[in-house]
Short mmCIF file of C-alpha atoms in Angstrom, two decimals:
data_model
loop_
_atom_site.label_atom_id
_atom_site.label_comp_id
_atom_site.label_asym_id
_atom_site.label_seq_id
_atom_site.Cartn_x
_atom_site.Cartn_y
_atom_site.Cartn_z
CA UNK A 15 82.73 70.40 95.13
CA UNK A 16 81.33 67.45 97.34
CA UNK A 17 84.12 65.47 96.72
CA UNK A 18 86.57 68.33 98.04
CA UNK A 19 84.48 68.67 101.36
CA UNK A 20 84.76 64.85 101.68
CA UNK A 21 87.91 65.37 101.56
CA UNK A 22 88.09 67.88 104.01
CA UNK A 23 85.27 67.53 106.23
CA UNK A 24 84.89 63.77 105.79
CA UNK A 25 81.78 63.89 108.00
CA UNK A 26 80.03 66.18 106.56
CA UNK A 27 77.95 64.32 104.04
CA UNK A 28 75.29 65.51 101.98
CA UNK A 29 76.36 69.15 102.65
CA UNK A 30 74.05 71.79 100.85
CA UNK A 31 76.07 74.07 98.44
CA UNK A 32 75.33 77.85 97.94
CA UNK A 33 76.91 79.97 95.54
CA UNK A 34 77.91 83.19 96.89
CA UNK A 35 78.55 86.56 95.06
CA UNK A 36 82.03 86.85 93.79
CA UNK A 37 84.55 90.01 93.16
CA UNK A 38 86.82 90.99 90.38
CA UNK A 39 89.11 88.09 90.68
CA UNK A 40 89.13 84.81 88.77
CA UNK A 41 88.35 82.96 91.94
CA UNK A 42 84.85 81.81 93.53
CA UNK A 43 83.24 81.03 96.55
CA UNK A 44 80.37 78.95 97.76
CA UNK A 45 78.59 78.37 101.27
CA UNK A 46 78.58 75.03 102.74
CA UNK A 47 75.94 74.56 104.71
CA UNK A 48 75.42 70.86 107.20
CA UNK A 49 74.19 70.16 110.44
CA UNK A 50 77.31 70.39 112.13
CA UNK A 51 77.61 74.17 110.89
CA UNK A 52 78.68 75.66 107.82
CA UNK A 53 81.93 76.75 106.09
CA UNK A 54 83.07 78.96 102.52
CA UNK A 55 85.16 77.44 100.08
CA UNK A 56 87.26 79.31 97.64
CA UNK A 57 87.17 77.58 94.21
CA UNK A 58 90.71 78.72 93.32
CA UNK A 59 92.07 80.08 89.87
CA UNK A 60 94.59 78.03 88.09
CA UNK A 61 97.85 81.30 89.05
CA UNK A 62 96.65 80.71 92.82
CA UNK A 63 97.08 76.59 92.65
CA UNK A 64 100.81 77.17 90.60
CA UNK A 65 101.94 79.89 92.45
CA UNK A 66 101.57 82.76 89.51
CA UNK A 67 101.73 86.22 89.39
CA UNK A 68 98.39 88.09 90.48
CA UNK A 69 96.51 88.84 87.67
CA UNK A 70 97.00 92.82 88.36
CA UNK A 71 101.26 91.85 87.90
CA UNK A 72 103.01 90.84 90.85
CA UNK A 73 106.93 90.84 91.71
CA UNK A 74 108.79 88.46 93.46
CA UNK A 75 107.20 84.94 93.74
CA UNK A 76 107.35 81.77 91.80
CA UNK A 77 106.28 79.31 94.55
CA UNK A 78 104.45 76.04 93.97
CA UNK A 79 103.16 76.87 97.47
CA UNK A 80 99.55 78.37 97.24
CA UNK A 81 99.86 81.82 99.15
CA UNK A 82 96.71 82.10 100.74
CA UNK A 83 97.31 79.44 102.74
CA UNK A 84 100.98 80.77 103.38
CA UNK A 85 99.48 84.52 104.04
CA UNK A 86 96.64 82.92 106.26
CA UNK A 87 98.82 80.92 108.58
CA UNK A 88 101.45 84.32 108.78
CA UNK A 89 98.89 86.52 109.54
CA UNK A 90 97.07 84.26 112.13
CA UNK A 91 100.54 84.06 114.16
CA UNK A 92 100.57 87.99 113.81
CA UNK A 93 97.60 87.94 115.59
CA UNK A 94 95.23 89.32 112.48
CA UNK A 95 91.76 88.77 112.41
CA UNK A 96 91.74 86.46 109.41
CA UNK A 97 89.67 83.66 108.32
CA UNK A 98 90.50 79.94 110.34
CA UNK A 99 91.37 77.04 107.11
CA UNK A 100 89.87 73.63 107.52
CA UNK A 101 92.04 72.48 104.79
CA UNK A 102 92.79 73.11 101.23
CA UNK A 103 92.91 69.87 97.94
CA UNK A 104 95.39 71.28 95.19
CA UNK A 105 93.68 68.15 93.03
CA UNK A 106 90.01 70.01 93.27
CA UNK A 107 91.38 73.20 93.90
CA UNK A 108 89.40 74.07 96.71
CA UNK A 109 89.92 75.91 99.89
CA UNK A 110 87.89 75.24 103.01
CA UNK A 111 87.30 77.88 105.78
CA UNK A 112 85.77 79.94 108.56
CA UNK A 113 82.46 81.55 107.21
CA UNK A 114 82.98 85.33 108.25
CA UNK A 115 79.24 86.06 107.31
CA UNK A 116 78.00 88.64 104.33
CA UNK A 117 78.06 91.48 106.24
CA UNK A 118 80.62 93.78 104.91
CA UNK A 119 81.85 97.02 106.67
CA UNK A 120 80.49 99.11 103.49
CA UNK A 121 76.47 97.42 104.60
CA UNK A 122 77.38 99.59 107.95
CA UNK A 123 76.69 102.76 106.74
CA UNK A 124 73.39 104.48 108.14
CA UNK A 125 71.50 107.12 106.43
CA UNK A 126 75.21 108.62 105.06
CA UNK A 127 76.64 107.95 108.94
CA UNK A 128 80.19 106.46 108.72
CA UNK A 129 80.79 103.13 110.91
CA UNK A 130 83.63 104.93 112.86
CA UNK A 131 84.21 102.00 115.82
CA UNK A 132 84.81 99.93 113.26
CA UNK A 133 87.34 102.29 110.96
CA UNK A 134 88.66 102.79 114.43
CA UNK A 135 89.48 99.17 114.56
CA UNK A 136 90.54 97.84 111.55
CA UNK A 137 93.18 100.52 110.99
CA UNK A 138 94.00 99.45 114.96
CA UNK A 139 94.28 96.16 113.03
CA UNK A 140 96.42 97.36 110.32
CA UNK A 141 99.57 99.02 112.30
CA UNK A 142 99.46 95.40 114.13
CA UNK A 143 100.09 94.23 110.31
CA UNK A 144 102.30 96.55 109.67
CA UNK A 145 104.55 96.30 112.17
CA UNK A 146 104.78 92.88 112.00
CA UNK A 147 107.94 91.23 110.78
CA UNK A 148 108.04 88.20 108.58
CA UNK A 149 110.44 85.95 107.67
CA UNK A 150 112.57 87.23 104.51
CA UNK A 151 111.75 84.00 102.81
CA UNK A 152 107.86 84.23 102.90
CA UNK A 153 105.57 84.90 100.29
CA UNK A 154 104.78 88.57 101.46
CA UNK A 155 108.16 89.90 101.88
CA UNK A 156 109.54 88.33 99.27
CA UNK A 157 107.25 90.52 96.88
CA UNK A 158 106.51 93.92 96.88
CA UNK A 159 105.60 97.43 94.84
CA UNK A 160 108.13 99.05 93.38
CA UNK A 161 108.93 101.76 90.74
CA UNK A 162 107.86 99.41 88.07
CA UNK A 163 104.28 98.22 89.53
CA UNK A 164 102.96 101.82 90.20
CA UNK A 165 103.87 103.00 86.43
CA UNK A 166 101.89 99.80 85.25
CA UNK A 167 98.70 100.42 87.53
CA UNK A 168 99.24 104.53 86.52
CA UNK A 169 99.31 102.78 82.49
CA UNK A 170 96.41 100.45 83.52
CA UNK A 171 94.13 103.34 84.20
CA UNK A 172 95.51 105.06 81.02
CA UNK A 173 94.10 101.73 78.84
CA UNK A 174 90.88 101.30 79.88
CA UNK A 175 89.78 104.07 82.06
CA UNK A 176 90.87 106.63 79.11
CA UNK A 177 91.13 104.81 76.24
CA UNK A 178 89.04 102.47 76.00
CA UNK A 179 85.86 104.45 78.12
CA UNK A 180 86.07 107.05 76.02
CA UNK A 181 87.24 105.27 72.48
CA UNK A 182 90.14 107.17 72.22
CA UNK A 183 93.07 106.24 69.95
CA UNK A 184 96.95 106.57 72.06
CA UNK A 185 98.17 108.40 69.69
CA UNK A 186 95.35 111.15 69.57
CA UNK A 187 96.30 112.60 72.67
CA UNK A 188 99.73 113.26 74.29
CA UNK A 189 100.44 109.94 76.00
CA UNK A 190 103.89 110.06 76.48
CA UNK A 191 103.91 113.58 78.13
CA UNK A 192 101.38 111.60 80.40
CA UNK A 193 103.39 108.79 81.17
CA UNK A 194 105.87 110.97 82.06
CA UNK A 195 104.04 112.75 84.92
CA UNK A 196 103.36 109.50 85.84
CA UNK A 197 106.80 108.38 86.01
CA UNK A 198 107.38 111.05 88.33
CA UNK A 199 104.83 110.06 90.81
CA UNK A 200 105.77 106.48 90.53
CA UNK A 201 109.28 107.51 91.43
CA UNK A 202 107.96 109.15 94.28
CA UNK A 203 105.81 106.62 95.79
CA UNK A 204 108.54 104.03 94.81
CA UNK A 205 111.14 105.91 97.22
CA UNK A 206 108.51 105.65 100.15
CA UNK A 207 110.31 102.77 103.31
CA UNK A 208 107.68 99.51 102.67
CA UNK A 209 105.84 97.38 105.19
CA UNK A 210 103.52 94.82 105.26
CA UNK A 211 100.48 95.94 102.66
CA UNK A 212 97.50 94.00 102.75
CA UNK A 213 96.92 95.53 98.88
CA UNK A 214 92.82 95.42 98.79
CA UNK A 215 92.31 97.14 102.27
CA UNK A 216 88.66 98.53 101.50
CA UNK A 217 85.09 97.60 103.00
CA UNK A 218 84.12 94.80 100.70
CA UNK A 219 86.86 93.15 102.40
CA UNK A 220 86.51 93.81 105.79
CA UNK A 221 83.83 91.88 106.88
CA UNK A 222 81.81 92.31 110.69
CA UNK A 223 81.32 89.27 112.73
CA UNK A 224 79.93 89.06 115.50
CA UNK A 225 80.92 93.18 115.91
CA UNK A 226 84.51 92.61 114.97
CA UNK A 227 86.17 93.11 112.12
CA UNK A 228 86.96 90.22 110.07
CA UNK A 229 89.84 90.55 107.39
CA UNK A 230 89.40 88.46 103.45
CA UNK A 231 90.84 88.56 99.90
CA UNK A 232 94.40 89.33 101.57
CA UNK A 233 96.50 86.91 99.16
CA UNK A 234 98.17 89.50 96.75
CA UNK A 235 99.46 91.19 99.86
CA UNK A 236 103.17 92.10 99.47
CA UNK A 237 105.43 94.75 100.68
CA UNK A 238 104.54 98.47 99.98
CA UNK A 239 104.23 102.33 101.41
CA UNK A 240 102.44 102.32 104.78
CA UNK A 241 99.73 104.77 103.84
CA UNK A 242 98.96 102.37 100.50
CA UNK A 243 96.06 100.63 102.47
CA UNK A 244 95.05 103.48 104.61
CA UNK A 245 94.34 105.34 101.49
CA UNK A 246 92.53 102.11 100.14
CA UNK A 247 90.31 102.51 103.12
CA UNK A 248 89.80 105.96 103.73
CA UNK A 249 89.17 106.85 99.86
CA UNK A 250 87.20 103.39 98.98
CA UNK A 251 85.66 103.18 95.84
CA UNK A 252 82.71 102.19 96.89
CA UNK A 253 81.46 104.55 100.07
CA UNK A 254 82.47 108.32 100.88
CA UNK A 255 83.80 108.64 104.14
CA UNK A 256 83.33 112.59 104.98
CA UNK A 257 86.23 114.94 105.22
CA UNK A 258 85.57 115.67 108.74
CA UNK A 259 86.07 111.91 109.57
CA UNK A 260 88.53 110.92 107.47
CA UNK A 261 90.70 113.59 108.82
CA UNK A 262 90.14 112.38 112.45
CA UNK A 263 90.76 108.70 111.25
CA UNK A 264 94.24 109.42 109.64
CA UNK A 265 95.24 111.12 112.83
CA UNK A 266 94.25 108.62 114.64
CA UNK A 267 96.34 106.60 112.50
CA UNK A 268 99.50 108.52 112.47
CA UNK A 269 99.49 108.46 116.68
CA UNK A 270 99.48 104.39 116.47
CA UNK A 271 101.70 103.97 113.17
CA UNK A 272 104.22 106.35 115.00
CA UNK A 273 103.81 104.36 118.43
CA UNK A 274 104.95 101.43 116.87
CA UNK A 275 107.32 102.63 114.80
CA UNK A 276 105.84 101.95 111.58
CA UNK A 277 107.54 104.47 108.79
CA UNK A 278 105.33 107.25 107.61
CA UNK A 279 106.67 110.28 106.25
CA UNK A 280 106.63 113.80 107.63
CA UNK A 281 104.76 114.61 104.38
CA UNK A 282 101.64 112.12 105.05
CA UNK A 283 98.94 113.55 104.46
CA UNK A 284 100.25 115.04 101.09
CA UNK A 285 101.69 111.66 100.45
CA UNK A 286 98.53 110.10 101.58
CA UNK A 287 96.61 112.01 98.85
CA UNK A 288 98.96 111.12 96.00
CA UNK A 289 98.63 107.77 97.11
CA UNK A 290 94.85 108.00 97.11
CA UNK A 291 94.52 109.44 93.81
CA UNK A 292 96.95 106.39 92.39
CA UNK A 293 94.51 103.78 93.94
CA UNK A 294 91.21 105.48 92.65
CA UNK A 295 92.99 105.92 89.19
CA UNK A 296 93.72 101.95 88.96
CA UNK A 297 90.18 101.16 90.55
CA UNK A 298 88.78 103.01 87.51
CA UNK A 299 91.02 101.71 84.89
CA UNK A 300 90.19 97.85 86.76
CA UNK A 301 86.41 98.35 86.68
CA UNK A 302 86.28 99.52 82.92
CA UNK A 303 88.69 95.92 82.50
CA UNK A 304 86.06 93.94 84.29
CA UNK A 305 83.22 95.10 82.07
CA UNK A 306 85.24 94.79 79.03
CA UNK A 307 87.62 91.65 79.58
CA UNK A 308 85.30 90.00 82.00
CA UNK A 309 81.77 90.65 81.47
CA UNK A 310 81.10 92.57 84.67
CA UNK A 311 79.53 95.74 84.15
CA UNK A 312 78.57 96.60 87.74
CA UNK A 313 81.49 98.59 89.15
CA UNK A 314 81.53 101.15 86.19
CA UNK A 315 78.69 102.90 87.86
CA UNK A 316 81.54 103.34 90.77
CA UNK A 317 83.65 105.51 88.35
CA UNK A 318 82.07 109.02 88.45
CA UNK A 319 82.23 109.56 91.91
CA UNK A 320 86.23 108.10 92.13
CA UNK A 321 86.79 110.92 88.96
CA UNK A 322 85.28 113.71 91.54
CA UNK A 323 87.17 112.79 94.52
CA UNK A 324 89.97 112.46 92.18
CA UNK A 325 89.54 116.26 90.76
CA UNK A 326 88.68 117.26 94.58
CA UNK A 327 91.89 115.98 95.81
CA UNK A 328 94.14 117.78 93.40
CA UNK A 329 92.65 121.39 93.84
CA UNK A 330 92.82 120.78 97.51
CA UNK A 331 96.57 119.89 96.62
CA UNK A 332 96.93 123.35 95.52
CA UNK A 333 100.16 123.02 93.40
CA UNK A 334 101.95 120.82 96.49
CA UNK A 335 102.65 118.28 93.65
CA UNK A 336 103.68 119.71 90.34
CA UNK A 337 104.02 115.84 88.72
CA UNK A 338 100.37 115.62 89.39
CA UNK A 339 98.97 119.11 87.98
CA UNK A 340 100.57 117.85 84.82
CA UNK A 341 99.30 115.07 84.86
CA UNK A 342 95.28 116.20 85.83
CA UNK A 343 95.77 119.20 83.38
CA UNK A 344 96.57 116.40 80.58
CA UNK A 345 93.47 114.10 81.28
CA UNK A 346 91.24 117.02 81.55
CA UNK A 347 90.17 116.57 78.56
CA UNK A 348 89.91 113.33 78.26
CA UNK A 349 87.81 112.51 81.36
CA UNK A 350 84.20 113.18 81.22
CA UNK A 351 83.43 113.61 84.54
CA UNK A 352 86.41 116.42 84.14
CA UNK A 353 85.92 118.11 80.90
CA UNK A 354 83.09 120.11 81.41
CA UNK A 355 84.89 121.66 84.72
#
């Protein structure tokens, strides 16, 4: 690490070095800390240096160009409020950049009381994104979701937030009939126009600097359904914004996406709701993966309360999406937080 901020910050010798907490991904990041001020460097994962897929699947890229750098610089001409780079060394595969802070938009929660200024903003922030167009040869549009992606994430939660939670064999239960409703719903998110989708848009990576919000952990983003990332946001796995508010956001919303022309559907907030039950579902199946596969058992605790919102979203559906009754009626059973309902 010293030798990558010599060779980035040359004059920045002796620099103190501070691990920081990490996420999910295979990356990490440390604080540099010197007299001159102090920086974060991403210790980058051997798919980010040789321009692999993301470790969730991707589509569409085989660069030898590392895309946070790419994304960065394409979001900074957008006008985004994303991190500034001091530099990057492929050999020591380590980034170099603005320090944002640790104060994430989930730490702005008071006593249950939802940060609303800064929702306010950083879905501001994301129609700016949105309707942003970039070049057809750059990282971002040259990847997106499609029919394929969403059945994976859909079988993703199926493996470990079924399966292997509960110890349950595939062929004890009827998976294919569940794939199948699946299939449907992929199909129907699939036909949705795509934009720009940031694809982690929740409050452990919005971060509040000097009281504006800050956007990180961007470099999987790729093209996708507008309401993907407002459903990331507004149904986060980790805080519960309350009905009340989350309705006045997503109108909110709607008024700018439609000012600018950004392509959401006359069904949105039914769309927005199948959306946000697809996004919980993979957050559960991904948490159970990082306690088995990767050792991290904290975000489990997370999965209860995604299961309920889950379970309140489809009654408040009310039969509006047949694919998903099948679906919820089929994992009934096989959820806990479910079965006893």
């Amino acid at each position: 690490m010293q030798r990558a901020v010599q060779l980035i910050l040359p004059s920045w010798t002796g620099a103190r070095i501070e691990p920081l907490a990490g996420d999910g991904s295979n990356r990490s990041y440390v604080r540099i800390l010197h007299d001159d001020g102090h920086r974060v460097a991403m210790v980058l994962a051997a798919d980010d240096l040789h321009g692999g897929k993301a470790e969730e699947v991707g589509s569409g890229v085989t660069d030898d160009q590392l895309p946070f750098v790419e994304i960065t610089e394409l979001l900074t001409t957008a006008g985004l409020p994303v991190p500034i780079i001091d530099g990057w060394s492929s050999d020591e595969g380590v980034l170099i950049m603005e320090d944002l802070g640790s104060l994430h938009l989930a730490d702005c929660f008071t006593d249950g009381i939802s940060p609303l200024d800064h929702y306010r903003a950083a879905l501001d922030q994301l129609v700016v994104f949105q309707s942003s167009r970039f070049p057809p040869e750059s990282v971002i549009a040259r990847r997106g979701y499609g029919f394929d992606l969403w059945l994976w994430e859909f079988e993703h939660f199926v493996e470990y937030g079924i399966e292997a939670r509960q110890g349950i064999e595939p062929s004890s239960y009827p998976r294919t009939e569940l794939m199948s409703s699946f299939a449907d719903l992929s199909r129907m998110i699939a036909e949705c126009p795509r934009v720009p989708v940031h694809r982690d848009f929740h409050s452990r990576n919005l971060l509040i600097k000097k009281g504006q919000v800050r956007w990180i952990d961007y470099q999987d983003a790729l093209m996708g359904p507008a309401l993907y990332d407002v459903a990331s946001l507004l149904f986060d796995a980790y805080v519960n914004i309350d009905e009340v508010h989350c309705r006045e956001l997503f109108s909110g919303y709607l008024s700018q996406a439609r000012e600018r022309s950004v392509p959401v559907s006359d069904h949105s907030e039914e769309l927005l709701n199948v959306i946000a039950v697809q996004r919980m579902l993979k957050a559960a199946g991904r948490f159970v993966y990082f306690r088995d596969v990767k050792g991290l058992s904290g975000y489990v605790e997370h999965i209860p309360g995604l299961m309920k919102r889950v379970a309140g979203i489809v009654t408040n559906l009310d039969g509006q999406v047949p694919a998903l009754d099948r679906a919820f009626a089929l994992m009934l059973p096989l959820v806990p937080e479910w079965a006893g309902g």
